[in-house]
């Protein structure tokens, strides 16, 4: 129900507007890649990975902090001569401190290396997402063209049936054929008309699905251009060559390899927990102290007299961290094992897809050659049967059977041709580098 409604909707939209612009395959691919949600989401991951690199670089910078305080004390408190008295005091202070990491157990460097590796993975995943979109658009584009040729064939059959009906009506009026032949021609025309309407709906639905895959906002100006044809199908590439090149060029597989490298760097980062840290520290500060009821030095003098400076180094040596570093390293090693398995799975699925595409292309190519011969034989048989029927040496049933056989042979030729084109294009896609 939903499929039929979508096809009807597209029919209404396209029939109401002007002649649509014809999109080439490359134009459809470029538009789909630029607007695909998955590609755009992966691009955001690239931006996030770039921010991670910036954050990792910032870890090499010193940290500077400044602060101020104001304290009021009321009631009994300890005096300078170690006795207690009821006094109200206030204290004002400020400070500036700097901490510069000198050695962090190589943590900052290894975190930067990990961030760069993650960026490479994210960039390659964007390209892999683009590859998926390209393959989908390519398949759907050919589906539109295939359904278009099937619709043209169906309309040609309907035209031939209408011509045949008119001819038989004339023959019936001349008393040369029985009325049954006319009724058979009317039934055949009705059946061919139904097939033509169904073929048109299939073509429009395929076009609608392509527009949704491309995420077009408007369908009023959209149709596809036929592929350039030189009369022959492209050659079938060597399966082993395609498999070898795909292992090197395929972006999904390259992303999986980069994830293994990122996992190694995650292990190195986890191991930095075993190493000591050394940092340089420096500080400036001063304070003002006021005791109620006593003569206190002025604010500016106390700030000058109480001004202090500090320099120092801090060394931290891990002795026992409750196995935190050990557990982090173990988790990182598990992540690497998972990355290795993911790579094996990606490679297996890629080689399986290539093998299936090659055998399907080989079979469809052979089927196409056989279909061409069958279509030519069916055409000659149909022409011979037409001549026999015109001279009254064959009946209408035999004529319709020959016509149907010729139509089915043409259908098989179109199907095998587009199946071969799709599979060879898929193999060529895997056989070529994409960046």
Coordinates of C-alpha atoms in Angstrom, one line a residue:
X1 CA 0.0 0.0 0.0
X2 CA 2.8 2.4 0.9
X3 CA 4.8 1.5 -2.2
X4 CA 1.7 2.1 -4.5
X5 CA 1.0 5.5 -2.8
X6 CA 4.6 6.6 -3.2
X7 CA 4.5 5.7 -6.9
X8 CA 1.2 7.6 -7.4
X9 CA 2.6 10.6 -5.5
X10 CA 5.6 10.8 -7.8
X11 CA 3.4 10.4 -10.9
X12 CA 1.3 13.4 -9.8
X13 CA 4.3 15.5 -9.0
X14 CA 6.2 14.8 -12.2
X15 CA 3.2 15.1 -14.5
X16 CA 2.2 18.5 -13.0
X17 CA 5.5 20.2 -13.6
X18 CA 7.6 21.1 -16.6
X19 CA 10.0 18.8 -18.4
X20 CA 12.4 17.6 -15.6
X21 CA 16.2 18.0 -15.9
X22 CA 18.1 14.9 -16.6
X23 CA 20.7 14.0 -14.0
X24 CA 23.8 12.0 -14.9
X25 CA 25.1 9.2 -12.7
X26 CA 28.1 11.4 -11.6
X27 CA 25.7 14.2 -10.7
X28 CA 23.5 11.9 -8.6
X29 CA 26.6 10.5 -6.9
X30 CA 28.0 13.9 -6.1
X31 CA 24.7 15.3 -4.7
X32 CA 24.1 12.2 -2.6
X33 CA 27.6 12.2 -1.1
X34 CA 27.3 15.9 -0.2
X35 CA 23.9 15.5 1.5
X36 CA 23.9 12.0 2.9
X37 CA 23.3 12.0 6.7
X38 CA 25.8 9.2 7.4
X39 CA 28.6 11.1 5.6
X40 CA 27.7 14.3 7.4
X41 CA 27.7 12.5 10.8
X42 CA 31.1 11.0 10.1
X43 CA 32.4 14.4 9.1
X44 CA 31.4 15.7 12.5
X45 CA 33.5 12.9 14.0
X46 CA 36.4 14.2 12.1
X47 CA 35.9 17.7 13.6
X48 CA 35.7 16.1 17.0
X49 CA 39.0 14.2 16.4
X50 CA 40.7 17.5 15.3
X51 CA 39.6 19.1 18.6
X52 CA 41.1 16.1 20.4
X53 CA 44.4 16.8 18.7
X54 CA 44.3 20.4 19.8
X55 CA 43.5 19.3 23.4
X56 CA 46.4 16.9 23.3
X57 CA 48.8 19.6 22.2
X58 CA 47.6 21.9 24.9
X59 CA 48.7 19.4 27.5
X60 CA 52.3 20.5 26.8
X61 CA 51.5 24.0 27.9
X62 CA 51.9 25.3 31.5
X63 CA 48.9 26.0 33.7
X64 CA 48.6 29.4 35.4
X65 CA 46.1 30.3 38.1
X66 CA 45.4 33.3 40.2
X67 CA 43.4 33.8 43.3
X68 CA 42.4 36.2 46.0
X69 CA 40.9 35.7 49.5
X70 CA 39.2 37.8 52.2
X71 CA 38.8 36.3 55.7
X72 CA 37.0 37.7 58.8
X73 CA 37.4 36.2 62.3
X74 CA 35.3 37.1 65.2
X75 CA 35.6 36.2 68.9
X76 CA 38.2 34.3 70.8
X77 CA 41.4 33.4 69.0
X78 CA 45.1 32.6 69.5
X79 CA 47.4 35.6 69.7
X80 CA 51.1 35.9 68.8
X81 CA 52.2 35.3 72.4
X82 CA 50.3 31.9 72.4
X83 CA 47.4 33.1 74.5
X84 CA 43.8 33.5 73.7
X85 CA 41.9 36.8 73.6
X86 CA 38.7 38.2 72.2
X87 CA 39.7 39.9 69.0
X88 CA 38.2 40.6 65.6
X89 CA 40.7 40.1 62.7
X90 CA 40.6 40.2 59.0
X91 CA 43.0 39.0 56.3
X92 CA 43.4 39.8 52.6
X93 CA 45.6 37.8 50.3
X94 CA 46.3 37.1 46.7
X95 CA 48.5 34.6 44.8
X96 CA 49.6 33.6 41.3
X97 CA 50.9 30.1 40.6
X98 CA 52.4 28.4 37.6
X99 CA 52.9 24.7 37.0
X100 CA 54.9 23.4 34.0
X101 CA 55.0 19.7 33.2
X102 CA 58.6 18.7 32.5
X103 CA 58.1 14.9 32.2
X104 CA 54.7 13.2 32.3
X105 CA 55.8 9.7 31.6
X106 CA 55.4 10.4 27.9
X107 CA 51.7 10.6 28.5
X108 CA 51.2 13.9 26.6
X109 CA 53.1 12.7 23.6
X110 CA 51.4 9.3 23.4
X111 CA 48.0 11.0 23.8
X112 CA 48.9 13.2 20.9
X113 CA 49.9 10.2 18.8
X114 CA 46.6 8.5 19.7
X115 CA 44.6 11.6 18.8
X116 CA 46.3 11.8 15.4
X117 CA 45.6 8.1 14.8
X118 CA 42.0 8.5 15.7
X119 CA 41.8 11.4 13.3
X120 CA 43.1 9.2 10.5
X121 CA 40.5 6.6 11.4
X122 CA 37.7 9.2 11.4
X123 CA 38.8 10.6 8.0
X124 CA 38.9 7.1 6.5
X125 CA 35.5 6.3 7.8
X126 CA 34.1 9.4 6.1
X127 CA 35.5 8.0 2.8
X128 CA 34.0 4.6 3.6
X129 CA 30.6 6.1 4.2
X130 CA 30.9 7.9 0.8
X131 CA 31.8 4.6 -0.8
X132 CA 28.6 3.0 0.6
X133 CA 26.5 5.9 -0.8
X134 CA 28.2 5.6 -4.2
X135 CA 27.4 1.9 -4.5
X136 CA 23.8 2.4 -3.4
X137 CA 23.3 5.3 -5.8
X138 CA 24.9 3.3 -8.6
X139 CA 22.7 0.3 -8.1
X140 CA 19.5 2.4 -7.8
X141 CA 20.4 4.5 -10.9
X142 CA 20.7 1.4 -13.0
X143 CA 17.5 0.1 -11.5
X144 CA 15.7 3.3 -12.8
X145 CA 17.2 2.8 -16.3
X146 CA 16.3 -0.9 -16.2
X147 CA 12.7 -0.2 -15.3
X148 CA 12.6 2.5 -17.9
X149 CA 13.6 0.1 -20.7
X150 CA 11.1 -2.4 -19.4
X151 CA 8.4 0.3 -19.5
X152 CA 9.4 1.1 -23.1
X153 CA 9.2 -2.5 -24.1
X154 CA 5.8 -2.9 -22.4
X155 CA 4.5 0.2 -24.3
X156 CA 5.8 -1.2 -27.6
X157 CA 4.0 -4.5 -26.9
X158 CA 0.9 -2.6 -26.2
X159 CA 1.3 -0.7 -29.5
X160 CA 1.8 -3.9 -31.4
X161 CA -1.3 -5.4 -29.7
X162 CA -3.4 -2.3 -30.7
X163 CA -2.2 -2.6 -34.3
X164 CA -3.0 -6.3 -34.3
X165 CA -6.5 -5.6 -32.9
X166 CA -7.2 -3.1 -35.6
X167 CA -6.0 -5.5 -38.3
X168 CA -8.1 -8.4 -36.9
X169 CA -11.2 -6.1 -36.7
X170 CA -10.7 -5.4 -40.4
X171 CA -10.3 -9.1 -41.2
X172 CA -13.4 -10.0 -39.2
X173 CA -15.4 -7.5 -41.1
X174 CA -14.2 -9.1 -44.3
X175 CA -15.2 -12.5 -43.0
X176 CA -11.7 -13.9 -43.1
X177 CA -11.2 -14.8 -39.4
X178 CA -13.6 -16.0 -36.7
X179 CA -14.8 -13.6 -33.9
X180 CA -12.8 -15.6 -31.4
X181 CA -9.6 -14.2 -32.9
X182 CA -10.8 -10.7 -32.3
X183 CA -11.7 -11.4 -28.7
X184 CA -8.3 -12.9 -28.1
X185 CA -6.7 -9.7 -29.6
X186 CA -8.8 -7.6 -27.3
X187 CA -7.8 -9.7 -24.2
X188 CA -4.2 -9.4 -25.2
X189 CA -4.4 -5.7 -25.6
X190 CA -6.0 -5.4 -22.1
X191 CA -3.2 -7.5 -20.6
X192 CA -0.5 -5.5 -22.4
X193 CA -2.1 -2.3 -21.2
X194 CA -2.0 -3.5 -17.6
X195 CA 1.6 -4.5 -18.0
X196 CA 2.5 -1.0 -19.4
X197 CA 0.8 0.7 -16.5
X198 CA 2.6 -1.6 -14.0
X199 CA 6.0 -1.0 -15.7
X200 CA 5.4 2.8 -15.6
X201 CA 4.7 2.6 -11.9
X202 CA 7.8 0.5 -11.3
X203 CA 9.9 3.0 -13.1
X204 CA 8.4 5.9 -11.2
X205 CA 8.9 4.2 -7.9
X206 CA 12.5 3.4 -8.7
X207 CA 13.0 7.1 -9.5
X208 CA 11.4 8.1 -6.2
X209 CA 13.6 5.7 -4.3
X210 CA 16.7 7.2 -6.0
X211 CA 15.6 10.7 -5.0
X212 CA 15.1 9.6 -1.4
X213 CA 18.5 8.0 -1.4
X214 CA 20.0 11.3 -2.7
X215 CA 17.8 13.2 -0.2
X216 CA 16.5 15.6 -2.8
X217 CA 14.2 18.2 -1.2
X218 CA 12.2 18.6 -4.4
X219 CA 11.1 16.0 -7.0
X220 CA 9.7 18.4 -9.6
X221 CA 12.9 18.7 -11.6
X222 CA 14.4 15.3 -11.4
X223 CA 15.0 12.5 -13.9
X224 CA 18.0 10.4 -15.0
X225 CA 19.9 10.5 -18.2
X226 CA 20.7 7.2 -20.0
X227 CA 24.3 5.9 -19.7
X228 CA 26.5 6.2 -22.8
X229 CA 26.6 3.0 -24.7
X230 CA 29.0 1.9 -27.3
X231 CA 27.1 -1.3 -28.2
X232 CA 29.2 -3.7 -26.1
X233 CA 29.4 -4.5 -22.4
X234 CA 32.6 -3.6 -20.6
X235 CA 35.1 -6.4 -20.1
X236 CA 35.0 -8.4 -16.9
X237 CA 38.1 -7.7 -14.8
X238 CA 40.3 -10.4 -13.3
X239 CA 38.9 -11.5 -9.9
X240 CA 42.3 -11.9 -8.2
X241 CA 43.4 -8.5 -9.4
X242 CA 40.2 -6.9 -8.0
X243 CA 40.7 -8.7 -4.7
X244 CA 44.3 -7.5 -4.3
X245 CA 43.5 -3.9 -5.2
X246 CA 40.5 -3.8 -3.0
X247 CA 42.5 -4.9 0.0
X248 CA 44.8 -1.9 -0.6
X249 CA 42.3 0.7 -1.8
X250 CA 39.0 -0.1 0.1
X251 CA 38.4 2.7 2.6
X252 CA 36.4 0.5 5.0
X253 CA 39.3 -1.9 5.2
X254 CA 41.9 0.9 5.5
X255 CA 39.9 2.3 8.4
X256 CA 39.9 -1.1 10.1
X257 CA 43.7 -1.2 9.7
X258 CA 44.1 2.3 11.1
X259 CA 42.0 1.2 14.1
X260 CA 44.5 -1.5 14.9
X261 CA 47.2 1.1 14.9
X262 CA 45.1 3.3 17.2
X263 CA 44.7 0.4 19.5
X264 CA 48.4 -0.1 19.7
X265 CA 48.8 3.6 20.7
X266 CA 46.1 3.2 23.3
X267 CA 48.1 0.4 24.9
X268 CA 51.2 2.7 24.9
X269 CA 49.2 5.4 26.5
X270 CA 47.9 3.1 29.2
X271 CA 51.4 2.0 30.1
X272 CA 52.5 5.6 30.9
X273 CA 50.8 5.0 34.3
X274 CA 53.8 3.1 35.4
X275 CA 56.2 6.0 34.8
X276 CA 57.1 8.9 37.1
X277 CA 56.1 12.6 36.6
X278 CA 58.2 15.7 37.1
X279 CA 56.8 19.2 37.1
X280 CA 58.2 22.7 37.8
X281 CA 56.2 25.0 40.0
X282 CA 56.4 28.7 40.7
X283 CA 54.3 31.2 42.7
X284 CA 53.9 34.8 43.8
X285 CA 51.7 36.1 46.6
X286 CA 51.2 38.6 49.4
X287 CA 48.7 39.3 52.2
X288 CA 47.4 42.0 54.5
X289 CA 46.5 41.3 58.2
X290 CA 44.3 43.6 60.4
X291 CA 43.7 43.2 64.1
X292 CA 40.9 45.3 65.6
X293 CA 41.9 47.6 68.4
X294 CA 45.6 47.6 67.5
X295 CA 47.8 49.7 65.3
X296 CA 48.3 47.9 62.0
X297 CA 50.7 48.7 59.3
X298 CA 49.2 50.3 56.2
X299 CA 47.8 48.0 53.5
X300 CA 50.4 48.9 50.9
X301 CA 53.3 48.4 53.3
X302 CA 52.0 45.0 54.4
X303 CA 51.5 44.0 50.8
X304 CA 55.1 45.0 50.1
X305 CA 56.6 43.4 53.2
X306 CA 54.6 40.2 52.9
X307 CA 55.3 39.7 49.2
X308 CA 56.8 36.2 48.6
X309 CA 58.1 34.2 45.7
X310 CA 58.5 30.4 45.4
X311 CA 60.2 28.0 43.0
X312 CA 60.1 24.2 43.2
X313 CA 60.0 20.9 41.5
X314 CA 57.6 18.1 42.1
X315 CA 58.4 14.4 41.4
X316 CA 55.7 11.8 41.6
X317 CA 56.7 8.1 41.5
X318 CA 53.8 5.6 41.2
X319 CA 54.3 2.9 43.7
X320 CA 50.8 1.3 43.9
X321 CA 47.7 2.7 42.2
X322 CA 45.3 0.0 43.1
X323 CA 46.0 -1.8 39.8
X324 CA 44.4 1.1 37.8
X325 CA 47.2 1.2 35.2
X326 CA 47.3 -2.6 34.9
X327 CA 43.6 -2.8 34.3
X328 CA 43.7 0.1 31.8
X329 CA 46.4 -1.7 29.9
X330 CA 44.4 -4.9 29.8
X331 CA 41.4 -3.1 28.5
X332 CA 43.5 -1.5 25.8
X333 CA 44.8 -4.9 24.8
X334 CA 41.3 -6.2 24.6
X335 CA 40.4 -3.3 22.3
X336 CA 43.2 -4.3 20.0
X337 CA 42.0 -7.9 19.8
X338 CA 38.6 -6.5 18.9
X339 CA 40.1 -4.3 16.3
X340 CA 42.0 -7.3 14.8
X341 CA 38.7 -9.3 14.7
X342 CA 36.9 -6.3 13.1
X343 CA 39.6 -6.1 10.4
X344 CA 39.3 -9.9 9.7
X345 CA 35.6 -9.6 9.4
X346 CA 35.8 -6.5 7.1
X347 CA 38.3 -8.3 4.9
X348 CA 36.1 -11.4 4.8
X349 CA 33.0 -9.5 3.9
X350 CA 34.8 -7.5 1.2
X351 CA 36.3 -10.6 -0.4
X352 CA 32.9 -12.2 -0.3
X353 CA 31.2 -9.3 -1.9
X354 CA 33.9 -9.2 -4.6
X355 CA 33.6 -12.9 -5.2
X356 CA 29.8 -12.8 -5.5
X357 CA 29.9 -9.8 -7.8
X358 CA 32.5 -11.5 -10.1
X359 CA 30.5 -14.8 -10.3
X360 CA 27.3 -12.9 -10.8
X361 CA 28.9 -10.7 -13.5
X362 CA 30.3 -13.8 -15.2
X363 CA 27.0 -15.6 -15.1
X364 CA 25.0 -12.6 -16.3
X365 CA 27.5 -11.9 -19.1
X366 CA 27.1 -15.5 -20.3
X367 CA 23.3 -15.2 -19.9
X368 CA 23.3 -12.0 -21.9
X369 CA 25.2 -13.6 -24.8
X370 CA 22.7 -16.5 -24.7
X371 CA 19.7 -14.1 -24.4
X372 CA 20.9 -12.2 -27.5
X373 CA 20.9 -15.4 -29.5
X374 CA 17.5 -16.4 -28.1
X375 CA 16.0 -13.0 -28.8
X376 CA 17.2 -13.1 -32.4
X377 CA 15.8 -16.6 -32.8
X378 CA 12.5 -15.6 -31.2
X379 CA 12.3 -12.5 -33.5
X380 CA 12.7 -14.7 -36.6
X381 CA 10.2 -17.2 -35.3
X382 CA 7.8 -14.4 -34.6
X383 CA 8.2 -12.9 -38.0
X384 CA 7.7 -16.4 -39.6
X385 CA 4.6 -17.0 -37.4
X386 CA 3.2 -13.6 -38.4
X387 CA 3.5 -14.5 -42.1
X388 CA 1.9 -17.9 -41.5
X389 CA -1.0 -16.3 -39.6
X390 CA -1.5 -13.7 -42.3
X391 CA -1.9 -16.5 -44.8
X392 CA -4.2 -18.5 -42.5
X393 CA -1.8 -21.3 -41.9
X394 CA -1.6 -20.6 -38.1
X395 CA -4.2 -19.7 -35.6
X396 CA -4.4 -16.7 -33.2
X397 CA -3.2 -18.8 -30.2
X398 CA 0.0 -19.8 -32.1
X399 CA 0.6 -16.2 -33.1
X400 CA 0.2 -14.9 -29.5
X401 CA 2.6 -17.6 -28.2
X402 CA 5.3 -16.6 -30.7
X403 CA 4.8 -12.9 -29.8
X404 CA 5.0 -13.7 -26.1
X405 CA 8.1 -15.8 -26.6
X406 CA 9.7 -12.8 -28.4
X407 CA 8.7 -10.5 -25.7
X408 CA 10.1 -12.7 -22.9
X409 CA 13.4 -13.1 -24.9
X410 CA 13.7 -9.3 -25.0
X411 CA 13.0 -9.1 -21.2
X412 CA 15.8 -11.6 -20.5
X413 CA 18.2 -9.7 -22.7
X414 CA 17.5 -6.4 -20.8
X415 CA 17.7 -8.1 -17.4
X416 CA 21.0 -9.8 -18.1
X417 CA 22.5 -6.6 -19.7
X418 CA 21.8 -4.4 -16.7
X419 CA 22.8 -7.2 -14.2
X420 CA 26.1 -7.4 -16.0
X421 CA 26.6 -3.6 -16.1
X422 CA 25.9 -3.3 -12.4
X423 CA 28.2 -6.1 -11.3
X424 CA 31.1 -5.0 -13.5
X425 CA 30.7 -1.4 -12.3
X426 CA 30.9 -2.7 -8.7
X427 CA 34.0 -4.6 -9.5
X428 CA 35.6 -1.6 -11.2
X429 CA 34.7 0.4 -8.2
X430 CA 36.6 -2.0 -5.9
X431 CA 39.4 -2.2 -8.4
X432 CA 40.2 1.6 -8.3
X433 CA 41.8 3.7 -5.6
X434 CA 39.4 6.3 -3.9
X435 CA 40.7 9.0 -1.6

